[in-house]
Amino acid sequence: MIARLAAKIILVSFVLSMPIASAIAVALGATGALYAFYSYIVPRYDGEIVVSNIALAPFTSLIDLASLAHRLENISGIHIAPEVMVVALVEKHVVIVRGVETEATRYRGIDLSKLGNCLYCCIVGRDLAKRLGIELGRIVVVSSVFQRVAIPLKVVGYTDREPYSYEIIVPIAIARVLRCASRSHASVAYIHAEHRESIELLSRKLGIGVPRTLLERALIAIKYMGREERAKLYSSVSEVYLSRLGIDRTTVIAANLALSAIVAMGLYLMGRSLPHIAKKEIVVLRIVGMPRLSIATALCTALLVSMVLSWLCIYTALSVAKPRISIANHEIPLEIDIHVYALSLAIAYAIAVLGLARSGELDA
Amino acid sequence: MPIAIAVAIDTVSYVEHQYVAEIPIPYARSYSVALSLGTERASTYLCYLNATVDGESLSYVAVVLADIARPCMGRDLARALGTNWVTVELGSKAVDVKGICKQSWLNPFIALPLRAASGIEKQCTPIELYRTQSSVLEVSQHLSQDIASALLLVRNSALVAYIAISIPAAMGVLHRISTVIETLRVVGTSRSLILLSLVIGVEILTLLSVLLGAALGTVASHVALTVASSIALEVPCRPLVLSNLGTYALYAFLTMLGAIAIVFRVSRA
C-alpha cells in the first residue's frame, strides 16, 4: 500500500510540477541569456582590462581614448585595442556593426587582415551572411540611429569567430561615422598588458585597487561627469551595463529567486491537494496502524523524488533542445544558472511541503 | 502571480524607454536619407577610389560624384578620421579635398564635383539619395523589441504555470464549497444555474485578482524602478500604467477563459 501511495504521489506531483519547473527553467534561462548578452558581445581574454563608459549598452557607451592614452603614458608593454559598436539596420534587420583597428586586434589573437587598408569595406559574420543572404563582393547599405545617411560597404570577407559571426565588422573610422563619434572616441577599449606589473600600475593610475586574484581579468568602467572621470571595478561586462539601471549581480539572483518563488506558489495548492488525491491509501495505512509521521514522511519523500525528477527532466530537455533567443540577430542560448535552478527547486519543494503540512487530510 | 506579470511588463517598458532615452538623437531628425544603388536616372554616382589620409594610403574610399561646386569632405567622416584634408586618386590625377561639405547628406562621404570626374563616373555606380520617413528610433525600437520578446518569454512562462496550477486550485475551491453545492442541489437549484453561478464567480474573482495584482505590481515596480533609476542618476522612470492597460486586459481575458474551462472540466467530473 505504501508503494502504491508513493507511486500515485510521484506520478501526480511529477505531472503537476512539470509546468512549474519548465516555467522556472525558461524564465531563468531567458534572464540568464539577457544577462550574459553583453559579456558575450564584449569578450575579454586573459591579461586584458576592458574599459567602458557607464551606459546601458556597449553601443551607447563612449570613452575618451585620448584621456585613457594620457593615463597610460609611461606604462610599458601596453596595447590598446579600441572598438566602436553601433546598432544598425541592414535590409530592415537590426545588426551590430563593430568597428575595429585591425592592427590592434592582432594583440588579442584576432585576425581581421582581410579588411586591409580598405575604408568602406566590411567583413560579415558567416551566420549573419547566411541569414541575410549576403554574398562576397556585394555592397551592403548600413544605416544607424546616430547617422542620418546610409553608408554603402563592400563585403570583402566572412568570419566564423564568435561573437563576430552574427555581426558586421568594419574599420573603426567607418564605425565612428555611423556612431557620429570623433577620432578620439570608442565604445570599449581592451587594454592588453604584457606584464602583470603593467596592470597593477594602470589600476593605481586609475585610482582603484584591483585584488591580485582579479588582476588579469579586471573590468573597469569609467564614468564621465563633466570633466571629472571616475573609474570603478566590476567583475563582469554585464554588471557594468546593468549598473546603469542600478542593478547588480546579486539583485539579478535575488530577482530570479523571487520570480521562482512566485511561479512556484501554485505548488502550495498542489501540496494541499495531494493527501486528498491519495485519500484511500492514507485511510488504509492509518487503519493498519501506520503512524501519521511515517505517512507524512513517505509523502514528503515521494514529493521530493517527483520534483527532483521533473526539474531534472526539464533541465535535460532544455540542454538537448538548446533553445535560443535572438537579440540584434545574435543567437543567444538560454543560460540557466545551475545554482539558482537548484535553489528554485528547494524553494518550490518548501512551498509544496508547506501546502502538504497545511492539509487537514492526514489528521482525518 | 498577476503581480509578477505586472512587474515583468513594467520592466520591459522600462528597458525600452531607457534604451530610447540613451540614444542622443535630436528630435528634429525624424527622417533619414536612404540610398538606392544602380538607379538609371541618377545624376549622382558612388565610386570606390584610392585616397591618402595623413600619409596613409586607403583603398575603397566611398566618393560621391555630385552636382557640387568644389571637392569637400563630409562632416562626420572628417570627425572620424580626425582630418579634413584628403588626397583622392581620380584616374591618373590626384585631387586634394579640403574643407567640409555644407550638405548634410554628404556627411559620411568624400564628395567631388561631377564635372571634375572626366568620364570616370562610367566606372561608378549611379545612386539616388532620397528622404525617407522611417523613424530614426526604428533601430532602438527593434533592439528593445528583441529584449522585450526575451522578457515576454519570462512573463509567458509564468502565465503558463499560473494557468496550469489553476487546475488543482479550482479543484480545491470546488472541494471546499462542495457542501454549499450539495445544499443548493437539495433545495432544488438546477445544475445549470449552479454552473452559471460558478462561472460568474470565477470570472469576477479572476478579473479582480488580475487587476488588483496588476495595480499592486505596477505600483511596486514603478517605485522600485524609480529608486533604481534615481540611484543611477540617469533618465527618470515615467508611469507606465496606461501603456500597459491593454496587455493587462488581454491577460485577464486569457486567465478568465482558462478558469472557465477548468470549472466546466471539473464540474463534469
XYZ file of C-alpha atoms in Angstrom:
633
model
C 0.000 0.000 0.000
C 2.867 2.360 0.844
C 4.382 1.687 -2.605
C 1.033 2.434 -4.210
C 0.764 5.672 -2.225
C 4.290 6.680 -3.260
C 3.679 5.812 -6.916
C 0.458 7.806 -7.002
C 2.044 10.851 -5.349
C 5.117 10.697 -7.579
C 3.016 10.459 -10.742
C 0.567 13.228 -9.822
C 3.131 15.663 -8.455
C 5.540 14.926 -11.334
C 2.854 15.878 -13.859
C 1.674 18.919 -11.900
C 5.138 20.270 -11.099
C 6.338 19.857 -14.705
C 4.793 23.126 -15.998
C 6.149 24.953 -12.952
C 9.629 23.504 -13.496
C 9.557 24.395 -17.205
C 8.278 27.911 -16.475
C 11.065 28.455 -13.928
C 13.720 26.990 -16.253
C 12.627 29.118 -19.232
C 12.370 32.230 -17.060
C 15.817 31.655 -15.518
C 17.264 30.760 -18.936
C 15.875 33.889 -20.584
C 17.047 36.237 -17.835
C 20.404 34.420 -17.798
C 20.757 34.843 -21.568
C 19.864 38.532 -21.326
C 22.351 38.974 -18.509
C 25.090 37.163 -20.420
C 24.435 39.022 -23.702
C 26.831 41.895 -23.002
C 29.546 39.570 -21.721
C 29.094 37.632 -24.964
C 29.436 40.628 -27.292
C 32.258 42.216 -25.287
C 34.509 39.185 -24.843
C 37.632 39.629 -22.792
C 40.658 37.432 -22.699
C 43.219 36.729 -20.007
C 45.652 39.540 -19.380
C 43.212 42.156 -20.621
C 41.454 45.012 -18.936
C 38.210 46.164 -20.510
C 37.438 49.844 -20.224
C 33.953 51.125 -20.930
C 31.812 54.086 -20.027
C 28.864 53.562 -17.705
C 25.961 53.211 -20.123
C 23.019 50.956 -20.754
C 24.806 49.093 -23.549
C 28.201 48.979 -25.280
C 26.614 50.679 -28.314
C 25.556 53.693 -26.286
C 28.831 53.908 -24.351
C 31.624 56.278 -25.371
C 35.043 56.548 -23.788
C 37.690 59.185 -24.356
C 40.705 57.403 -25.843
C 42.911 60.492 -25.617
C 42.329 60.712 -21.888
C 42.920 56.975 -21.496
C 46.145 57.152 -23.509
C 47.259 60.043 -21.304
C 46.729 57.886 -18.213
C 48.673 55.047 -19.799
C 51.724 57.204 -20.532
C 54.960 55.785 -19.145
C 53.487 52.298 -18.693
C 55.423 49.867 -20.854
C 54.107 46.735 -22.556
C 50.586 48.074 -23.018
C 48.495 47.859 -26.202
C 45.058 49.401 -26.598
C 42.511 47.788 -28.917
C 39.577 50.182 -29.192
C 36.226 49.129 -30.631
C 33.240 51.195 -31.672
C 29.955 49.311 -31.582
C 26.817 50.526 -33.297
C 23.381 49.041 -33.647
C 22.421 49.477 -37.276
C 19.835 48.464 -39.819
C 20.855 46.301 -42.746
C 17.985 45.399 -45.069
C 15.467 46.054 -42.274
C 17.387 43.751 -39.906
C 18.949 45.003 -36.695
C 22.635 44.155 -36.748
C 25.573 45.024 -34.523
C 28.271 46.794 -36.518
C 31.672 46.590 -34.857
C 34.479 48.925 -35.778
C 37.967 47.575 -35.137
C 41.588 48.559 -35.609
C 42.943 45.540 -37.464
C 46.497 46.027 -36.178
C 45.360 46.320 -32.567
C 43.108 43.241 -32.720
C 46.175 41.120 -33.550
C 47.308 41.541 -29.934
C 44.054 39.856 -28.987
C 44.753 36.946 -31.336
C 42.073 38.022 -33.796
C 42.937 38.126 -37.498
C 40.811 40.585 -39.454
C 43.510 41.319 -42.030
C 41.000 40.884 -44.874
C 39.913 44.444 -44.130
C 43.430 45.605 -45.007
C 43.557 49.341 -45.665
C 40.153 49.289 -47.294
C 37.989 52.011 -45.737
C 34.419 51.366 -46.936
C 34.699 47.605 -46.649
C 33.292 45.095 -44.205
C 33.669 41.519 -43.060
C 30.349 39.809 -42.463
C 29.805 37.121 -39.840
C 29.154 33.768 -41.514
C 25.880 33.131 -39.642
C 24.605 36.611 -40.413
C 25.595 36.268 -44.083
C 23.637 33.005 -44.292
C 20.616 34.565 -42.632
C 20.548 37.717 -44.774
C 21.900 36.104 -47.962
C 24.917 38.435 -48.149
C 27.460 37.376 -50.772
C 31.137 38.218 -51.143
C 31.829 41.317 -53.244
C 28.327 42.659 -52.746
C 27.586 46.146 -51.420
C 25.506 46.303 -48.249
C 23.840 49.527 -47.169
C 24.115 50.188 -43.437
C 22.182 52.846 -41.541
C 22.406 53.614 -37.844
C 20.298 55.642 -35.450
C 23.170 58.066 -34.957
C 23.796 58.772 -38.626
C 21.045 60.137 -40.829
C 22.658 58.960 -44.060
C 23.065 55.296 -45.007
C 26.573 54.065 -45.826
C 27.338 51.537 -48.602
C 30.029 48.990 -47.688
C 31.702 46.367 -49.859
C 31.781 42.825 -48.448
C 35.393 41.600 -48.573
C 35.219 38.514 -46.371
C 33.471 36.324 -43.868
C 34.344 35.443 -40.299
C 33.347 32.464 -38.174
C 34.783 33.775 -34.943
C 32.400 34.255 -32.009
C 30.780 36.698 -31.415
C 31.565 38.275 -34.800
C 29.715 35.557 -36.705
C 26.454 37.460 -36.158
C 27.907 40.920 -36.824
C 29.373 43.197 -39.467
C 32.993 44.162 -38.882
C 34.170 47.467 -40.328
C 37.252 49.701 -39.979
C 36.925 51.761 -36.808
C 36.700 55.037 -38.773
C 33.530 53.863 -40.528
C 32.005 52.738 -37.223
C 32.790 56.207 -35.875
C 30.996 57.754 -38.832
C 27.981 55.530 -38.115
C 28.174 56.451 -34.443
C 28.837 60.164 -35.150
C 31.872 59.864 -32.890
C 35.200 61.628 -33.215
C 38.598 60.023 -33.745
C 39.358 60.075 -30.028
C 36.257 58.109 -29.038
C 35.475 54.408 -28.748
C 32.727 52.302 -27.193
C 35.095 49.988 -25.355
C 38.847 49.570 -25.167
C 40.669 46.341 -24.445
C 43.966 47.029 -22.736
C 46.349 44.193 -23.356
C 49.196 44.141 -20.882
C 52.318 42.090 -21.441
C 53.281 42.172 -17.772
C 51.277 41.815 -14.611
C 53.075 44.844 -13.211
C 51.660 46.985 -16.029
C 48.097 46.154 -14.958
C 48.937 46.959 -11.337
C 50.430 50.282 -12.360
C 47.431 51.064 -14.580
C 44.908 50.316 -11.844
C 46.877 52.551 -9.460
C 46.844 55.350 -12.045
C 43.086 54.969 -12.374
C 42.831 55.257 -8.610
C 41.272 51.852 -7.940
C 42.588 48.913 -6.015
C 42.336 45.706 -8.017
C 42.602 42.500 -5.927
C 45.565 40.390 -7.063
C 43.235 37.496 -7.917
C 41.301 39.717 -10.328
C 44.327 41.460 -11.719
C 44.407 39.675 -15.074
C 40.669 39.691 -15.670
C 39.729 43.069 -14.312
C 36.938 45.112 -15.754
C 36.950 48.855 -15.346
C 34.168 51.242 -16.202
C 34.842 54.932 -16.368
C 32.063 57.323 -15.609
C 32.349 60.797 -17.088
C 30.752 63.593 -15.099
C 31.638 66.777 -16.886
C 35.429 66.863 -16.883
C 35.668 64.536 -13.957
C 36.294 60.845 -14.562
C 35.588 58.141 -12.037
C 36.841 54.600 -12.522
C 35.144 51.634 -10.887
C 35.968 47.941 -10.810
C 33.488 45.279 -11.927
C 33.619 41.502 -12.169
C 31.650 41.031 -15.392
C 30.829 43.061 -18.508
C 27.088 42.637 -17.960
C 27.466 44.083 -14.474
C 28.942 47.290 -15.926
C 25.966 47.974 -18.160
C 23.298 46.797 -15.726
C 24.763 49.045 -13.038
C 23.410 51.884 -15.175
C 19.944 50.661 -14.163
C 21.022 50.340 -10.551
C 21.081 46.541 -10.816
C 23.989 44.324 -9.807
C 24.548 40.554 -9.992
C 23.119 39.940 -6.514
C 19.943 41.819 -7.448
C 19.574 39.666 -10.563
C 19.957 36.464 -8.499
C 17.508 37.776 -5.890
C 15.004 38.729 -8.607
C 15.393 35.279 -10.184
C 14.752 33.590 -6.838
C 11.752 35.832 -6.173
C 10.405 35.043 -9.637
C 10.916 31.308 -8.994
C 9.092 31.598 -5.659
C 6.163 33.429 -7.270
C 5.921 30.922 -10.118
C 6.180 28.023 -7.637
C 3.447 29.475 -5.417
C 0.915 27.255 -7.149
C 2.723 24.204 -5.736
C 1.247 25.137 -2.368
C -2.148 24.190 -3.772
C -0.692 21.022 -5.238
C 0.749 20.111 -1.815
C -2.615 20.713 -0.215
C -4.462 18.540 -2.722
C -2.006 15.590 -2.633
C -3.414 13.916 0.549
C -6.888 14.325 -0.942
C -5.807 12.598 -4.151
C -4.298 9.676 -2.157
C -7.083 9.632 0.420
C -7.919 5.918 0.031
C -4.335 4.761 0.543
C -3.860 7.058 3.558
C -7.039 5.773 5.211
C -5.926 2.142 4.716
C -2.460 2.888 6.089
C -3.976 4.630 9.133
C -6.279 1.630 9.737
C -3.344 -0.817 9.687
C -1.729 1.377 12.336
C 0.909 3.314 10.419
C 1.817 6.463 12.379
C 0.872 9.846 10.899
C 4.505 10.958 10.898
C 5.570 7.959 8.803
C 2.831 8.643 6.258
C 3.822 12.327 6.132
C 7.495 11.327 5.676
C 6.542 8.968 2.842
C 4.500 11.719 1.190
C 7.336 14.253 1.517
C 9.898 11.787 0.170
C 7.691 10.896 -2.804
C 7.114 14.589 -3.444
C 10.851 15.283 -3.319
C 11.617 12.437 -5.732
C 8.969 13.601 -8.217
C 10.013 17.240 -8.056
C 13.708 16.443 -8.452
C 12.758 14.259 -11.423
C 10.659 16.963 -13.071
C 13.358 19.614 -12.512
C 15.984 17.235 -13.958
C 13.768 16.302 -16.925
C 13.204 19.922 -17.865
C 16.898 20.777 -17.442
C 17.898 17.820 -19.636
C 15.259 18.684 -22.239
C 16.488 22.296 -22.429
C 20.129 21.170 -22.567
C 19.323 18.870 -25.506
C 16.953 21.221 -27.352
C 19.227 24.259 -26.750
C 16.530 26.880 -27.324
C 17.842 30.337 -28.174
C 16.666 33.871 -28.031
C 17.595 36.373 -30.705
C 18.941 39.823 -29.875
C 20.137 42.000 -32.764
C 20.483 38.825 -34.856
C 22.742 37.242 -32.234
C 21.503 33.802 -31.283
C 21.963 33.535 -27.522
C 21.323 30.149 -25.888
C 19.142 30.119 -22.774
C 21.590 30.115 -19.899
C 20.376 28.505 -16.707
C 22.453 29.204 -13.627
C 22.541 25.722 -12.114
C 22.898 27.076 -8.569
C 19.864 29.348 -8.895
C 17.939 26.497 -10.555
C 18.775 24.180 -7.638
C 17.739 26.903 -5.206
C 14.472 27.323 -7.095
C 13.846 23.584 -6.614
C 14.467 23.965 -2.891
C 12.065 26.924 -2.717
C 9.409 25.103 -4.755
C 9.760 21.990 -2.610
C 9.449 24.034 0.591
C 6.263 25.654 -0.771
C 4.777 22.258 -1.736
C 5.651 20.754 1.668
C 4.047 23.758 3.370
C 0.866 23.066 1.431
C 1.081 19.400 2.384
C 1.538 20.256 6.067
C -1.415 22.638 5.999
C -3.691 19.956 4.534
C -6.092 18.547 7.124
C -6.450 15.202 5.341
C -3.673 13.479 7.303
C -5.454 14.137 10.604
C -8.699 12.659 9.351
C 1.139 35.799 -9.912
C -0.558 38.829 -11.510
C 1.872 40.996 -9.513
C 4.795 39.145 -11.070
C 3.272 39.599 -14.521
C 2.778 43.318 -13.877
C 6.370 43.701 -12.700
C 7.602 41.881 -15.825
C 5.537 44.135 -18.113
C 6.842 47.274 -16.423
C 10.418 46.050 -16.589
C 10.054 45.504 -20.340
C 8.697 49.026 -20.848
C 11.357 50.495 -18.566
C 14.205 48.885 -20.502
C 12.656 50.057 -23.796
C 12.417 53.635 -22.582
C 15.910 53.607 -21.156
C 17.375 52.467 -24.470
C 15.498 55.032 -26.482
C 16.394 57.750 -23.973
C 20.087 56.900 -24.036
C 20.476 57.319 -27.763
C 21.112 61.053 -28.173
C 19.236 61.897 -31.330
C 17.732 65.327 -31.791
C 14.002 65.024 -32.307
C 14.371 67.067 -35.489
C 15.873 64.012 -37.109
C 12.547 62.424 -37.786
C 13.632 61.395 -41.282
C 16.696 59.812 -42.766
C 18.368 59.738 -46.163
C 18.064 56.406 -47.917
C 20.417 55.323 -50.619
C 19.347 53.491 -53.720
C 22.077 51.823 -55.783
C 22.015 51.308 -59.546
C 19.283 53.812 -60.322
C 19.300 54.588 -64.066
C 18.106 58.199 -63.968
C 20.523 59.249 -61.240
C 22.788 62.267 -61.565
C 24.866 61.194 -58.553
C 27.460 58.448 -58.612
C 29.175 56.378 -55.971
C 32.766 55.418 -56.695
C 35.245 53.435 -54.648
C 38.599 55.150 -55.147
C 42.053 55.161 -53.564
C 42.942 58.026 -51.258
C 45.672 59.210 -48.934
C 44.840 60.435 -45.445
C 47.639 61.729 -43.216
C 50.172 59.911 -45.362
C 48.297 56.608 -45.072
C 47.061 55.016 -48.298
C 43.488 53.828 -48.191
C 41.640 51.806 -50.792
C 37.883 51.610 -51.357
C 37.098 55.092 -50.156
C 33.460 55.921 -50.981
C 33.487 59.055 -53.102
C 30.257 60.653 -54.237
C 30.270 62.446 -57.583
C 27.538 65.037 -57.338
C 26.458 68.396 -58.639
C 28.513 70.462 -56.194
C 30.816 73.456 -56.628
C 34.073 72.101 -55.129
C 35.543 68.915 -53.612
C 34.659 68.519 -49.962
C 34.576 66.073 -47.109
C 31.533 65.046 -45.054
C 31.476 66.433 -41.510
C 31.119 63.055 -39.798
C 33.836 61.442 -41.906
C 36.206 64.324 -41.115
C 35.485 63.895 -37.380
C 36.009 60.139 -37.558
C 39.288 60.435 -39.469
C 40.441 63.431 -37.452
C 41.300 65.460 -40.561
C 39.622 67.408 -43.338
C 42.397 67.040 -45.847
C 42.393 64.005 -48.101
C 44.013 63.366 -51.462
C 41.883 61.293 -53.828
C 43.283 59.436 -56.826
C 40.962 60.294 -59.671
C 42.210 58.313 -62.640
C 45.738 59.494 -63.362
C 45.464 62.710 -61.365
C 45.313 63.428 -57.651
C 42.646 65.734 -56.265
C 43.154 67.489 -52.956
C 39.994 67.599 -50.891
C 39.936 70.309 -48.237
C 37.017 71.747 -46.381
C 33.749 70.423 -45.081
C 30.651 69.795 -47.192
C 27.690 72.006 -46.369
C 25.168 69.384 -47.441
C 24.295 67.102 -44.534
C 23.504 64.177 -46.847
C 27.203 64.051 -47.723
C 28.240 63.682 -44.060
C 29.691 60.148 -44.327
C 31.401 60.649 -47.716
C 34.030 62.476 -49.701
C 32.371 64.418 -52.495
C 33.732 65.576 -55.852
C 32.041 67.752 -58.449
C 30.640 65.643 -61.249
C 32.149 67.911 -63.895
C 35.647 67.204 -62.493
C 35.213 63.462 -62.839
C 36.138 63.455 -66.541
C 34.310 60.315 -67.555
C 35.294 58.285 -64.511
C 31.647 58.136 -63.494
C 31.187 55.376 -66.085
C 33.091 53.048 -63.746
C 30.939 54.104 -60.782
C 27.521 53.082 -59.523
C 24.673 55.520 -60.134
C 22.891 56.224 -56.876
C 19.860 58.085 -55.714
C 19.634 59.651 -52.306
C 16.176 60.430 -51.065
C 14.433 61.392 -47.862
C 12.608 58.639 -46.116
C 10.050 58.938 -43.350
C 11.358 55.917 -41.464
C 11.786 56.920 -37.859
C 15.300 57.137 -36.533
C 14.054 55.370 -33.447
C 13.368 52.310 -35.572
C 16.656 50.613 -34.711
C 16.428 51.149 -30.982
C 12.823 50.006 -31.102
C 13.852 46.874 -32.992
C 16.513 46.186 -30.397
C 14.293 46.818 -27.417
C 11.676 44.608 -29.059
C 14.239 41.808 -29.164
C 14.919 42.291 -25.464
C 11.225 42.706 -24.750
C 10.457 39.439 -26.537
C 13.010 37.673 -24.330
C 11.375 39.196 -21.251
C 7.970 38.244 -22.670
C 9.203 34.664 -22.639
C 9.702 35.032 -18.894
C 6.268 36.558 -18.465
C 4.511 33.978 -20.637
C 6.189 31.054 -18.934
C 4.947 32.481 -15.613
C 1.456 32.735 -17.080
C 1.527 29.127 -18.351
C 2.494 27.971 -14.876
C -0.294 30.107 -13.442
C -2.935 28.603 -15.705
C -1.568 25.059 -15.232
C -1.707 25.311 -11.468
C -5.257 26.681 -11.675
C -6.439 23.050 -12.116
C -5.697 21.898 -8.543
C -6.695 25.381 -7.359
C -10.118 25.101 -8.989
C -10.424 21.538 -7.670
C -9.587 22.757 -4.190
C -12.136 25.574 -4.389
C -14.848 23.195 -5.620
C -13.958 20.724 -2.861
C -14.236 23.490 -0.266
C -17.637 24.657 -1.482
C -18.951 21.144 -2.119
C -21.233 21.398 0.940
C -22.734 24.610 -0.437
C -23.249 22.975 -3.863
C -24.865 19.917 -2.254
C -27.188 22.158 -0.213
C -28.148 24.066 -3.371
C -28.898 20.765 -5.145
C -31.015 19.577 -2.146
C -33.135 22.739 -2.200
C -33.768 22.090 -5.900
C -31.453 24.550 -7.662
C -30.807 23.352 -11.211
C -27.356 22.089 -12.189
C -27.001 24.658 -14.967
C -27.784 27.530 -12.603
C -25.123 26.339 -10.147
C -22.649 26.038 -13.029
C -23.514 29.535 -14.273
C -23.029 30.963 -10.775
C -19.654 29.202 -10.547
C -18.535 30.590 -13.916
C -19.608 34.138 -12.976
C -17.916 33.759 -9.588
C -14.670 32.552 -11.178
C -14.774 35.362 -13.766
C -15.209 38.052 -11.125
C -12.558 36.565 -8.870
C -10.054 36.157 -11.703
C -10.670 39.646 -13.017
C -10.329 41.099 -9.544
C -7.151 39.149 -8.797
C -5.535 40.097 -12.126
C -6.489 43.773 -11.919
C -5.588 44.066 -8.258
C -2.334 42.227 -8.874
C -1.607 44.424 -11.892
C -2.273 47.578 -9.885
C -0.123 46.424 -6.967
C 2.593 45.148 -9.295
C 2.651 48.390 -11.270
C 2.946 50.484 -8.138
C 5.630 48.178 -6.688
C 7.701 48.008 -9.878
C 7.274 51.729 -10.525
C 8.585 52.597 -7.064
C 11.450 50.108 -7.400
C 12.437 51.284 -10.876
C 12.183 54.958 -9.927
C 14.504 54.326 -6.996
C 16.857 52.320 -9.211
C 16.929 54.992 -11.920
C 17.409 57.792 -9.425
C 20.316 55.883 -7.888
C 21.827 55.572 -11.344
C 21.305 59.371 -11.705
C 20.137 58.943 -15.246
C 16.803 59.004 -17.025
C 13.841 59.005 -14.633
C 11.235 56.315 -14.975
C 7.816 57.503 -16.117
C 4.497 55.921 -15.064
C 3.662 53.068 -17.358
C 0.226 52.086 -16.050
C -1.743 53.380 -19.020
C 0.574 51.987 -21.677
C 0.166 48.538 -20.166
C -3.565 48.560 -19.641
C -4.231 46.707 -22.903
C -1.755 43.974 -22.006
C -3.315 43.555 -18.575
C -6.768 43.313 -20.142
C -5.549 40.627 -22.535
C -4.043 38.598 -19.709
C -7.158 38.987 -17.595
C -9.237 37.741 -20.521
C -6.963 34.748 -21.164
C -6.836 33.798 -17.498
C -10.599 34.086 -17.323
C -11.035 31.765 -20.307
C -8.678 29.254 -18.683
C -10.557 29.429 -15.390
C -13.948 28.942 -17.096
C -12.613 25.920 -18.981
C -11.353 24.470 -15.705
C -14.724 24.970 -13.988
C -16.506 23.174 -16.840
C -13.959 20.358 -16.819
C -14.192 19.854 -13.052
C -17.983 20.181 -12.956
C -18.271 17.342 -15.485
C -16.216 15.150 -13.231
